[in-house]
Amino acid sequence: MCDNFKNFDIFKNKFQNDNIKILDIYKIFNSNNKRFYESGDTHWNDLGVKVFLEIIKISHNIKEIQLKESGTKKKIT
């Protein structure tokens, strides 16, 4: 979550078309003091993923979304 609109504009201009919809959710995620991503990182935490899923459900009128888990988890001891 950063306010680097230059990169967003480049991405949007390159990929947005009739088949691809792009949502600018920066203001939603930046509107309060909750953390939606890991500190010092760009990976979303659990809250960030859940909020994003709700945004997708509402904006695309989808009742259910299933996440595919991939990658590895590092257990911190």
PDB file of C-alpha atoms in Angstrom:
ATOM      1  CA  MET A   1       0.000   0.000   0.000  1.00  0.00           C
ATOM      2  CA  CYS A   2       1.772   3.050  -1.186  1.00  0.00           C
ATOM      3  CA  ASP A   3       0.688   6.207  -2.908  1.00  0.00           C
ATOM      4  CA  ASN A   4       2.890   5.699  -5.963  1.00  0.00           C
ATOM      5  CA  PHE A   5       0.252   6.636  -8.510  1.00  0.00           C
ATOM      6  CA  LYS A   6       2.775   6.736 -11.364  1.00  0.00           C
ATOM      7  CA  ASN A   7       3.213   2.951 -11.261  1.00  0.00           C
ATOM      8  CA  PHE A   8      -0.538   2.448 -10.889  1.00  0.00           C
ATOM      9  CA  ASP A   9      -1.226   4.652 -13.908  1.00  0.00           C
ATOM     10  CA  ILE A  10       1.346   2.751 -15.993  1.00  0.00           C
ATOM     11  CA  PHE A  11      -0.196  -0.575 -14.953  1.00  0.00           C
ATOM     12  CA  LYS A  12      -3.748   0.636 -15.609  1.00  0.00           C
ATOM     13  CA  ASN A  13      -2.903   2.053 -19.042  1.00  0.00           C
ATOM     14  CA  LYS A  14      -1.162  -1.164 -20.057  1.00  0.00           C
ATOM     15  CA  PHE A  15      -3.679  -3.741 -18.813  1.00  0.00           C
ATOM     16  CA  GLN A  16      -7.146  -2.206 -18.514  1.00  0.00           C
ATOM     17  CA  ASN A  17      -9.554  -3.185 -21.274  1.00  0.00           C
ATOM     18  CA  ASP A  18     -13.108  -4.489 -21.656  1.00  0.00           C
ATOM     19  CA  ASN A  19     -12.109  -7.898 -20.247  1.00  0.00           C
ATOM     20  CA  ILE A  20     -10.018  -6.649 -17.321  1.00  0.00           C
ATOM     21  CA  LYS A  21     -11.494  -4.432 -14.640  1.00  0.00           C
ATOM     22  CA  ILE A  22      -9.169  -2.535 -12.319  1.00  0.00           C
ATOM     23  CA  LEU A  23     -10.311  -1.254  -8.925  1.00  0.00           C
ATOM     24  CA  ASP A  24      -8.409   1.572  -7.278  1.00  0.00           C
ATOM     25  CA  ILE A  25      -8.863   0.667  -3.609  1.00  0.00           C
ATOM     26  CA  TYR A  26      -6.060   2.824  -2.217  1.00  0.00           C
ATOM     27  CA  LYS A  27      -8.441   5.281  -0.535  1.00  0.00           C
ATOM     28  CA  ILE A  28     -10.418   2.460   1.097  1.00  0.00           C
ATOM     29  CA  PHE A  29      -7.316   0.832   2.564  1.00  0.00           C
ATOM     30  CA  ASN A  30      -5.729   4.149   3.530  1.00  0.00           C
ATOM     31  CA  SER A  31      -8.832   5.632   5.201  1.00  0.00           C
ATOM     32  CA  ASN A  32      -8.119   4.438   8.738  1.00  0.00           C
ATOM     33  CA  ASN A  33      -5.255   3.335  10.947  1.00  0.00           C
ATOM     34  CA  LYS A  34      -5.743  -0.433  10.554  1.00  0.00           C
ATOM     35  CA  ARG A  35      -2.895  -2.486   9.119  1.00  0.00           C
ATOM     36  CA  PHE A  36      -3.875  -4.542   6.089  1.00  0.00           C
ATOM     37  CA  TYR A  37      -0.380  -5.700   5.257  1.00  0.00           C
ATOM     38  CA  GLU A  38       2.686  -6.952   7.086  1.00  0.00           C
ATOM     39  CA  SER A  39       4.829  -4.227   8.609  1.00  0.00           C
ATOM     40  CA  GLY A  40       7.759  -3.314   6.351  1.00  0.00           C
ATOM     41  CA  ASP A  41       6.456  -5.629   3.661  1.00  0.00           C
ATOM     42  CA  THR A  42       4.026  -5.630   0.757  1.00  0.00           C
ATOM     43  CA  HIS A  43       2.300  -8.904   1.672  1.00  0.00           C
ATOM     44  CA  TRP A  44      -1.258  -8.576   2.931  1.00  0.00           C
ATOM     45  CA  ASN A  45      -2.096  -9.902   6.347  1.00  0.00           C
ATOM     46  CA  ASP A  46      -5.281 -11.867   7.096  1.00  0.00           C
ATOM     47  CA  LEU A  47      -7.366  -8.706   7.602  1.00  0.00           C
ATOM     48  CA  GLY A  48      -6.187  -7.267   4.278  1.00  0.00           C
ATOM     49  CA  VAL A  49      -7.141 -10.415   2.381  1.00  0.00           C
ATOM     50  CA  LYS A  50     -10.585 -10.567   4.016  1.00  0.00           C
ATOM     51  CA  VAL A  51     -11.327  -6.901   3.278  1.00  0.00           C
ATOM     52  CA  PHE A  52     -10.157  -7.290  -0.332  1.00  0.00           C
ATOM     53  CA  LEU A  53     -12.392 -10.341  -0.782  1.00  0.00           C
ATOM     54  CA  GLU A  54     -15.388  -8.362   0.461  1.00  0.00           C
ATOM     55  CA  ILE A  55     -14.593  -5.551  -1.981  1.00  0.00           C
ATOM     56  CA  ILE A  56     -14.460  -8.063  -4.855  1.00  0.00           C
ATOM     57  CA  LYS A  57     -17.716  -9.735  -3.763  1.00  0.00           C
ATOM     58  CA  ILE A  58     -19.541  -6.403  -3.589  1.00  0.00           C
ATOM     59  CA  SER A  59     -18.080  -4.847  -6.731  1.00  0.00           C
ATOM     60  CA  HIS A  60     -18.625  -7.940  -8.889  1.00  0.00           C
ATOM     61  CA  ASN A  61     -21.881  -9.181  -7.284  1.00  0.00           C
ATOM     62  CA  ILE A  62     -20.273 -12.511  -6.385  1.00  0.00           C
ATOM     63  CA  LYS A  63     -21.732 -14.615  -3.563  1.00  0.00           C
ATOM     64  CA  GLU A  64     -18.769 -16.862  -2.876  1.00  0.00           C
ATOM     65  CA  ILE A  65     -15.055 -16.732  -3.648  1.00  0.00           C
ATOM     66  CA  GLN A  66     -12.706 -19.612  -3.012  1.00  0.00           C
ATOM     67  CA  LEU A  67      -9.029 -18.965  -2.446  1.00  0.00           C
ATOM     68  CA  LYS A  68      -6.397 -21.289  -3.783  1.00  0.00           C
ATOM     69  CA  GLU A  69      -3.580 -21.763  -1.314  1.00  0.00           C
ATOM     70  CA  SER A  70      -0.123 -22.004  -2.817  1.00  0.00           C
ATOM     71  CA  GLY A  71       3.423 -21.453  -1.719  1.00  0.00           C
ATOM     72  CA  THR A  72       4.939 -22.269   1.630  1.00  0.00           C
ATOM     73  CA  LYS A  73       4.335 -21.101   5.163  1.00  0.00           C
ATOM     74  CA  LYS A  74       7.163 -20.345   7.513  1.00  0.00           C
ATOM     75  CA  LYS A  75       6.393 -21.302  11.087  1.00  0.00           C
ATOM     76  CA  ILE A  76       7.854 -18.800  13.526  1.00  0.00           C
ATOM     77  CA  THR A  77       8.904 -20.340  16.817  1.00  0.00           C
TER      78      THR A  77
END
